[in-house]
Amino acid sequence: MQSTYCVSADLSKRLTAGGLVYAADRDDDDGVVNSAESSEYVDSAIAQVDTEIDAAIQLKYDTTTARGNAWLKFIAVDLACVRAIENGGREAPAGLLEARDRARKQLEKVECGELMIPGLAPRTPTPSIYPNNLMHIPCITGRDCECETARY
């Protein structure tokens, strides 16, 4: 099972080699993204995006099985490209910002229940053994004390 929604190779494909260098070659500006730079800017962006996606879908979907979903991978790449560029304080291009905004709107729709994630089964609700309604239990003294003013 995949541990993240996307990987650095996915960002490299979207940003191309020059875009990846722009996003992550920060320490020595040698035109090559070394492992430390990749970890600092790309991998940390992916981890941040994983958390954002998990927060949006966790009530409706199992986040462990969601990793590896093709649709979520595209969402993650849209988010992570901008995050990787902005992690070091640079501005992301308008096209990437628009893709990020579209991805966030899609996640909001999933979170609100307006959109289902393609290829992923939602969690099955587990019935509660506790009733959803509250009932009033009189106080031990036989009087309702302050309970008269508070309605449950």
XYZ file of N, CA, C and O in Angstrom:
608
model
N 0.836 -1.179 0.000
C 0.000 0.000 0.000
C 0.890 1.255 0.000
O 1.916 1.299 0.658
N 0.482 2.244 -0.743
C 1.256 3.480 -0.869
C 1.155 4.294 0.421
O 0.116 4.361 1.053
N 2.252 4.949 0.798
C 2.256 5.692 2.059
C 1.894 7.160 1.887
O 1.634 7.843 2.861
N 1.893 7.670 0.659
C 1.532 9.060 0.400
C 0.573 9.109 -0.795
O 0.461 8.148 -1.550
N -0.104 10.228 -0.958
C -1.027 10.372 -2.085
C -0.290 10.571 -3.408
O -0.809 10.232 -4.457
N 0.886 11.169 -3.354
C 1.720 11.321 -4.541
C 3.183 11.222 -4.103
O 3.475 11.243 -2.914
N 4.079 11.116 -5.065
C 5.505 11.022 -4.765
C 6.244 12.122 -5.530
O 5.678 12.776 -6.409
N 7.504 12.307 -5.202
C 8.275 13.389 -5.818
C 8.360 13.247 -7.340
O 8.403 14.253 -8.056
N 8.351 12.025 -7.857
C 8.369 11.831 -9.312
C 7.114 12.409 -9.963
O 7.166 12.920 -11.086
N 5.978 12.366 -9.258
C 4.742 12.950 -9.776
C 4.867 14.465 -9.884
O 4.409 15.066 -10.856
N 5.493 15.071 -8.885
C 5.711 16.520 -8.936
C 6.689 16.875 -10.046
O 6.506 17.873 -10.743
N 7.698 16.044 -10.225
C 8.682 16.278 -11.273
C 8.025 16.235 -12.656
O 8.345 17.040 -13.527
N 7.084 15.319 -12.848
C 6.375 15.228 -14.122
C 5.534 16.475 -14.359
O 5.452 16.966 -15.482
N 4.881 16.965 -13.332
C 4.019 18.130 -13.485
C 4.835 19.399 -13.669
O 4.541 20.227 -14.509
N 5.878 19.560 -12.863
C 6.655 20.796 -12.897
C 7.696 20.803 -14.018
O 8.217 21.857 -14.353
N 8.025 19.663 -14.554
C 9.141 19.434 -15.476
C 10.455 19.650 -14.726
O 10.463 20.133 -13.585
N 11.551 19.338 -15.347
C 12.857 19.424 -14.676
C 13.174 20.856 -14.247
O 13.644 21.090 -13.137
N 12.898 21.823 -15.119
C 13.177 23.215 -14.776
C 12.324 23.713 -13.629
O 12.793 24.452 -12.762
N 11.068 23.312 -13.612
C 10.178 23.720 -12.524
C 10.571 23.106 -11.199
O 10.479 23.738 -10.147
N 11.027 21.861 -11.240
C 11.475 21.209 -10.010
C 12.725 21.891 -9.465
O 12.854 22.095 -8.265
N 13.624 22.268 -10.357
C 14.822 22.999 -9.930
C 14.410 24.328 -9.306
O 14.921 24.733 -8.265
N 13.451 25.029 -9.944
C 12.956 26.297 -9.405
C 12.350 26.098 -8.009
O 12.558 26.899 -7.108
N 11.619 24.997 -7.844
C 10.951 24.746 -6.571
C 11.911 24.311 -5.469
O 11.743 24.702 -4.314
N 12.913 23.512 -5.803
C 13.680 22.852 -4.745
C 15.172 23.124 -4.709
O 15.816 22.807 -3.714
N 15.773 23.694 -5.739
C 17.215 23.958 -5.698
C 17.451 25.281 -4.984
O 17.622 26.320 -5.596
N 17.465 25.222 -3.676
C 17.518 26.443 -2.880
C 18.831 26.623 -2.125
O 19.224 27.728 -1.829
N 19.487 25.539 -1.788
C 20.646 25.632 -0.896
C 21.914 26.111 -1.601
O 22.680 26.891 -1.051
N 22.130 25.621 -2.830
C 23.388 25.964 -3.492
C 23.202 26.485 -4.919
O 24.183 26.854 -5.565
N 21.975 26.531 -5.415
C 21.672 27.025 -6.761
C 22.622 26.474 -7.824
O 23.124 27.195 -8.674
N 22.829 25.139 -7.773
C 23.726 24.523 -8.753
C 22.977 23.909 -9.935
O 23.576 23.283 -10.801
N 21.660 24.097 -9.967
C 20.864 23.563 -11.068
C 20.487 22.113 -10.915
O 19.917 21.515 -11.821
N 20.791 21.534 -9.746
C 20.477 20.133 -9.468
C 19.781 20.057 -8.114
O 20.204 20.702 -7.152
N 18.727 19.270 -8.043
C 18.026 19.067 -6.778
C 18.654 17.863 -6.089
O 18.490 16.731 -6.531
N 19.396 18.134 -5.007
C 20.014 17.024 -4.283
C 19.020 16.447 -3.278
O 17.921 16.957 -3.105
N 19.418 15.373 -2.605
C 18.492 14.677 -1.704
C 18.062 15.549 -0.527
O 16.918 15.472 -0.087
N 18.961 16.382 -0.022
C 18.590 17.264 1.093
C 17.552 18.286 0.651
O 16.576 18.551 1.367
N 17.733 18.859 -0.517
C 16.771 19.838 -1.037
C 15.435 19.173 -1.349
O 14.368 19.729 -1.059
N 15.492 17.988 -1.908
C 14.263 17.252 -2.208
C 13.492 16.959 -0.927
O 12.270 17.115 -0.870
N 14.208 16.553 0.096
C 13.569 16.277 1.377
C 12.989 17.544 2.001
O 11.871 17.542 2.503
N 13.752 18.614 1.945
C 13.348 19.885 2.573
C 12.135 20.507 1.906
O 11.242 21.003 2.583
N 12.089 20.492 0.599
C 11.046 21.227 -0.107
C 9.976 20.338 -0.736
O 8.793 20.622 -0.606
N 10.381 19.260 -1.385
C 9.414 18.411 -2.082
C 8.739 17.433 -1.125
O 7.509 17.369 -1.046
N 9.533 16.665 -0.394
C 8.952 15.670 0.511
C 8.134 16.319 1.626
O 7.089 15.799 2.007
N 8.580 17.454 2.129
C 7.808 18.124 3.175
C 6.505 18.676 2.608
O 5.475 18.665 3.280
N 6.519 19.122 1.346
C 5.281 19.589 0.703
C 4.295 18.432 0.560
O 3.094 18.591 0.818
N 4.791 17.277 0.169
C 3.927 16.100 0.029
C 3.339 15.707 1.385
O 2.147 15.401 1.489
N 4.138 15.741 2.438
C 3.644 15.408 3.779
C 2.564 16.402 4.231
O 1.556 16.007 4.827
N 2.763 17.674 3.946
C 1.767 18.686 4.312
C 0.459 18.460 3.561
O -0.628 18.572 4.128
N 0.571 18.136 2.294
C -0.612 17.886 1.469
C -1.330 16.618 1.921
O -2.566 16.568 1.952
N -0.588 15.595 2.283
C -1.209 14.370 2.805
C -2.085 14.680 4.009
O -3.200 14.172 4.127
N -1.593 15.520 4.887
C -2.357 15.905 6.072
C -3.614 16.679 5.678
O -4.685 16.461 6.250
N -3.482 17.572 4.712
C -4.637 18.358 4.260
C -5.712 17.451 3.646
O -6.904 17.615 3.927
N -5.297 16.507 2.833
C -6.256 15.597 2.212
C -6.885 14.698 3.267
O -8.110 14.490 3.276
N -6.070 14.153 4.166
C -6.611 13.314 5.242
C -7.686 14.057 6.035
O -8.740 13.494 6.345
N -7.428 15.314 6.365
C -8.391 16.095 7.143
C -9.707 16.263 6.400
O -10.776 16.259 7.010
N -9.634 16.380 5.086
C -10.845 16.599 4.295
C -11.674 15.333 4.104
O -12.893 15.398 4.009
N -11.036 14.172 4.065
C -11.778 12.954 3.700
C -11.940 11.945 4.833
O -12.694 10.986 4.683
N -11.277 12.141 5.948
C -11.197 11.082 6.960
C -12.535 10.662 7.561
O -12.666 9.530 8.022
N -13.526 11.533 7.581
C -14.814 11.142 8.140
C -15.624 10.277 7.179
O -16.506 9.545 7.608
N -15.325 10.350 5.902
C -16.098 9.617 4.903
C -15.349 8.446 4.270
O -15.957 7.524 3.737
N -14.003 8.502 4.304
C -13.197 7.471 3.644
C -12.061 7.028 4.559
O -11.569 7.801 5.378
N -11.631 5.790 4.357
C -10.467 5.280 5.066
C -9.218 5.846 4.405
O -8.963 5.581 3.221
N -8.452 6.641 5.135
C -7.295 7.320 4.549
C -6.184 6.350 4.145
O -5.412 6.655 3.246
N -6.104 5.205 4.768
C -5.081 4.229 4.406
C -5.346 3.665 3.016
O -4.438 3.575 2.187
N -6.584 3.301 2.734
C -6.907 2.764 1.418
C -7.023 3.873 0.373
O -6.917 3.603 -0.826
N -7.212 5.107 0.805
C -7.324 6.231 -0.131
C -5.989 6.546 -0.797
O -5.952 7.036 -1.926
N -4.901 6.272 -0.098
C -3.583 6.510 -0.694
C -3.402 5.515 -1.841
O -3.637 4.330 -1.679
N -3.027 6.022 -2.979
C -2.941 5.183 -4.162
C -4.123 5.387 -5.096
O -4.094 4.900 -6.223
N -5.143 6.112 -4.655
C -6.284 6.420 -5.514
C -5.851 7.421 -6.584
O -5.235 8.443 -6.273
N -6.165 7.142 -7.842
C -5.706 7.981 -8.957
C -6.253 9.400 -8.873
O -5.521 10.370 -9.110
N -7.527 9.560 -8.545
C -8.123 10.891 -8.473
C -7.472 11.720 -7.374
O -7.144 12.888 -7.580
N -7.251 11.117 -6.214
C -6.598 11.830 -5.110
C -5.146 12.146 -5.432
O -4.604 13.139 -4.952
N -4.519 11.321 -6.252
C -3.143 11.602 -6.667
C -3.094 12.910 -7.448
O -2.223 13.745 -7.220
N -4.035 13.105 -8.364
C -4.073 14.354 -9.124
C -4.330 15.553 -8.215
O -3.724 16.615 -8.383
N -5.204 15.386 -7.256
C -5.485 16.447 -6.282
C -4.212 16.756 -5.495
O -3.842 17.917 -5.305
N -3.533 15.710 -5.041
C -2.312 15.886 -4.252
C -1.219 16.592 -5.046
O -0.522 17.459 -4.517
N -1.061 16.226 -6.301
C -0.037 16.868 -7.132
C -0.354 18.347 -7.316
O 0.533 19.195 -7.215
N -1.632 18.670 -7.581
C -2.022 20.077 -7.722
C -1.691 20.881 -6.459
O -1.224 22.013 -6.541
N -1.931 20.288 -5.318
C -1.656 20.979 -4.054
C -0.161 21.023 -3.739
O 0.364 22.049 -3.319
N 0.516 19.903 -3.948
C 1.919 19.798 -3.544
C 2.856 20.631 -4.415
O 3.878 21.121 -3.917
N 2.530 20.801 -5.673
C 3.391 21.633 -6.535
C 3.474 23.055 -5.989
O 4.565 23.626 -5.882
N 2.342 23.612 -5.644
C 2.323 24.978 -5.103
C 3.009 25.012 -3.742
O 3.810 25.896 -3.456
N 2.729 24.023 -2.920
C 3.326 23.979 -1.583
C 4.837 23.896 -1.667
O 5.546 24.557 -0.921
N 5.359 23.092 -2.578
C 6.812 22.942 -2.716
C 7.457 24.261 -3.126
O 8.511 24.627 -2.606
N 6.834 24.967 -4.040
C 7.383 26.250 -4.474
C 7.309 27.273 -3.356
O 8.262 28.006 -3.094
N 6.187 27.317 -2.669
C 5.991 28.325 -1.622
C 6.717 28.010 -0.326
O 6.919 28.900 0.498
N 7.130 26.747 -0.113
C 7.854 26.386 1.112
C 9.106 27.231 1.299
O 9.484 27.540 2.403
N 9.762 27.568 0.243
C 10.978 28.361 0.338
C 10.740 29.849 0.162
O 11.691 30.616 0.077
N 9.480 30.254 0.051
C 9.168 31.669 -0.037
C 9.008 32.214 -1.439
O 8.828 33.409 -1.621
N 9.054 31.364 -2.428
C 8.860 31.837 -3.797
C 7.376 31.854 -4.138
O 6.574 31.197 -3.497
N 7.028 32.592 -5.195
C 5.644 32.643 -5.646
C 5.413 31.602 -6.732
O 6.219 31.460 -7.643
N 4.295 30.929 -6.620
C 3.932 29.933 -7.624
C 3.284 30.625 -8.819
O 2.614 31.644 -8.661
N 3.466 30.081 -10.014
C 2.827 30.637 -11.201
C 1.299 30.570 -11.110
O 0.741 29.696 -10.427
N 0.636 31.464 -11.814
C -0.824 31.568 -11.754
C -1.516 30.260 -12.134
O -2.518 29.878 -11.513
N -1.004 29.555 -13.134
C -1.612 28.297 -13.554
C -1.615 27.250 -12.451
O -2.594 26.528 -12.273
N -0.532 27.179 -11.711
C -0.469 26.230 -10.594
C -1.383 26.664 -9.453
O -1.989 25.824 -8.782
N -1.492 27.954 -9.230
C -2.396 28.459 -8.183
C -3.849 28.146 -8.524
O -4.634 27.760 -7.647
N -4.204 28.275 -9.797
C -5.567 27.939 -10.226
C -5.846 26.452 -10.044
O -6.926 26.065 -9.589
N -4.882 25.611 -10.386
C -5.042 24.161 -10.197
C -5.189 23.828 -8.717
O -6.012 22.982 -8.348
N -4.401 24.483 -7.875
C -4.511 24.261 -6.424
C -5.892 24.656 -5.918
O -6.508 23.935 -5.132
N -6.391 25.798 -6.366
C -7.712 26.258 -5.928
C -8.817 25.301 -6.369
O -9.739 25.007 -5.599
N -8.721 24.792 -7.596
C -9.696 23.801 -8.074
C -9.630 22.536 -7.223
O -10.659 21.963 -6.863
N -8.418 22.106 -6.893
C -8.253 20.894 -6.082
C -8.872 21.081 -4.703
O -9.550 20.189 -4.190
N -8.658 22.231 -4.108
C -9.242 22.488 -2.784
C -10.766 22.527 -2.838
O -11.433 22.045 -1.922
N -11.317 23.086 -3.899
C -12.784 23.098 -4.045
C -13.319 21.681 -4.169
O -14.369 21.363 -3.606
N -12.594 20.835 -4.883
C -13.012 19.438 -5.004
C -12.982 18.744 -3.645
O -13.900 18.004 -3.295
N -11.930 18.995 -2.874
C -11.851 18.398 -1.531
C -12.964 18.908 -0.627
O -13.513 18.150 0.178
N -13.305 20.183 -0.738
C -14.415 20.737 0.046
C -15.724 20.041 -0.307
O -16.539 19.748 0.572
N -15.922 19.760 -1.587
C -17.136 19.059 -2.014
C -17.171 17.645 -1.448
O -18.225 17.157 -1.064
N -16.016 16.983 -1.417
C -15.952 15.644 -0.828
C -16.282 15.730 0.658
O -17.078 14.940 1.179
N -15.697 16.691 1.329
C -15.909 16.844 2.768
C -17.376 17.121 3.092
O -17.908 16.620 4.078
N -18.041 17.898 2.248
C -19.454 18.242 2.473
C -20.410 17.155 1.985
O -21.612 17.262 2.179
N -19.899 16.140 1.329
C -20.745 15.067 0.833
C -21.361 15.351 -0.525
O -22.225 14.605 -0.974
N -20.938 16.410 -1.207
C -21.468 16.744 -2.525
C -20.794 15.948 -3.641
O -21.303 15.901 -4.755
N -19.659 15.356 -3.354
C -18.883 14.649 -4.364
C -18.295 13.387 -3.758
O -17.790 13.404 -2.637
N -18.393 12.301 -4.520
C -17.786 11.038 -4.099
C -16.434 10.913 -4.794
O -16.267 11.373 -5.921
N -15.476 10.287 -4.132
C -14.162 10.064 -4.728
C -14.271 8.880 -5.685
O -14.619 7.772 -5.272
N -13.991 9.109 -6.971
C -14.073 8.014 -7.944
C -13.122 6.869 -7.592
O -11.973 7.097 -7.238
N -13.630 5.665 -7.673
C -12.807 4.486 -7.443
C -12.544 4.160 -5.986
O -11.722 3.305 -5.688
N -13.243 4.834 -5.085
C -13.009 4.608 -3.654
C -14.352 4.447 -2.947
O -15.247 5.281 -3.090
N -14.483 3.368 -2.204
C -15.728 3.118 -1.476
C -15.737 3.899 -0.168
O -14.746 3.891 0.565
N -16.838 4.584 0.128
C -16.914 5.318 1.390
C -16.998 4.361 2.578
O -17.325 3.188 2.423
N -16.688 4.914 3.726
C -16.808 4.125 4.961
C -18.264 3.711 5.141
O -19.166 4.468 4.826
N -18.463 2.535 5.693
C -19.825 2.142 6.034
C -20.116 2.655 7.431
O -19.279 2.505 8.340
N -21.265 3.286 7.607
C -21.574 3.822 8.932
C -21.717 2.695 9.955
O -22.237 1.633 9.650
N -21.220 2.930 11.126
C -21.360 1.953 12.201
C -22.464 2.422 13.138
O -22.422 3.546 13.639
N -23.463 1.577 13.339
C -24.562 1.992 14.211
C -24.085 2.140 15.652
O -23.236 1.392 16.129
N -24.630 3.098 16.307
C -24.269 3.354 17.695
C -25.208 2.592 18.614
O -26.391 2.429 18.316
N -24.683 2.142 19.730
C -25.541 1.475 20.702
C -26.220 2.501 21.600
O -27.074 2.174 22.392
N -25.834 3.764 21.452
C -26.421 4.822 22.245
C -27.456 5.563 21.420
O -27.237 5.842 20.245
N -28.579 5.914 22.031
C -29.601 6.639 21.269
C -29.119 8.046 20.908
O -28.288 8.623 21.603
N -29.645 8.560 19.830
C -29.273 9.893 19.388
C -30.063 10.984 20.091
O -29.733 12.147 19.994
N -31.123 10.614 20.761
C -31.909 11.623 21.461
C -31.586 11.615 22.948
O -31.159 10.616 23.504
N -31.763 12.744 23.571
C -31.519 12.851 25.009
C -32.848 12.812 25.744
O -33.863 13.277 25.236
N -32.846 12.289 26.935
C -34.077 12.321 27.714
C -33.795 12.982 29.052
O -32.665 12.987 29.536
N -34.816 13.546 29.584
C -34.684 14.263 30.828
C -34.817 13.290 31.992
O -35.757 12.500 32.063
N -33.885 13.324 32.911
C -33.931 12.507 34.122
C -34.037 13.478 35.294
O -33.158 14.331 35.471
N -35.093 13.379 36.094
C -35.254 14.324 37.214
C -34.116 14.190 38.230
O -33.477 13.149 38.339
N -33.895 15.252 38.946
C -32.851 15.260 39.974
C -33.207 14.304 41.100
O -34.359 13.937 41.303
N -32.222 13.909 41.872
C -32.403 12.983 42.978
C -33.370 13.534 44.024
O -34.111 12.798 44.647
N -33.372 14.851 44.179
C -34.219 15.454 45.209
C -35.697 15.357 44.880
O -36.541 15.612 45.731
N -36.027 14.979 43.660
C -37.424 14.923 43.266
C -37.880 16.209 42.605
O -38.941 16.265 42.021
N -37.073 17.267 42.773
C -37.381 18.520 42.092
C -36.475 18.615 40.883
O -35.431 17.990 40.820
N -36.859 19.449 39.966
C -36.062 19.562 38.754
C -34.943 20.582 38.870
O -34.157 20.725 37.957
N -34.843 21.270 39.987
C -33.767 22.232 40.195
C -33.629 23.181 39.007
O -34.613 23.762 38.579
N -32.437 23.258 38.451
C -32.181 24.148 37.320
C -32.597 23.505 35.994
O -32.536 24.137 34.955
N -33.025 22.286 36.058
C -33.358 21.586 34.833
C -34.587 22.180 34.155
O -34.803 21.983 32.969
N -35.440 22.864 34.918
C -36.640 23.456 34.328
C -36.291 24.460 33.250
O -36.988 24.587 32.257
N -35.205 25.229 33.444
C -34.858 26.261 32.473
C -34.021 25.710 31.325
O -34.033 26.265 30.245
N -33.343 24.640 31.543
C -32.493 24.077 30.480
C -33.268 22.990 29.758
O -33.756 22.056 30.358
N -33.429 23.120 28.482
C -34.108 22.109 27.658
C -33.075 21.327 26.863
O -32.197 21.911 26.247
N -33.198 20.043 26.905
C -32.244 19.189 26.206
C -32.816 18.716 24.906
O -33.885 18.371 24.719
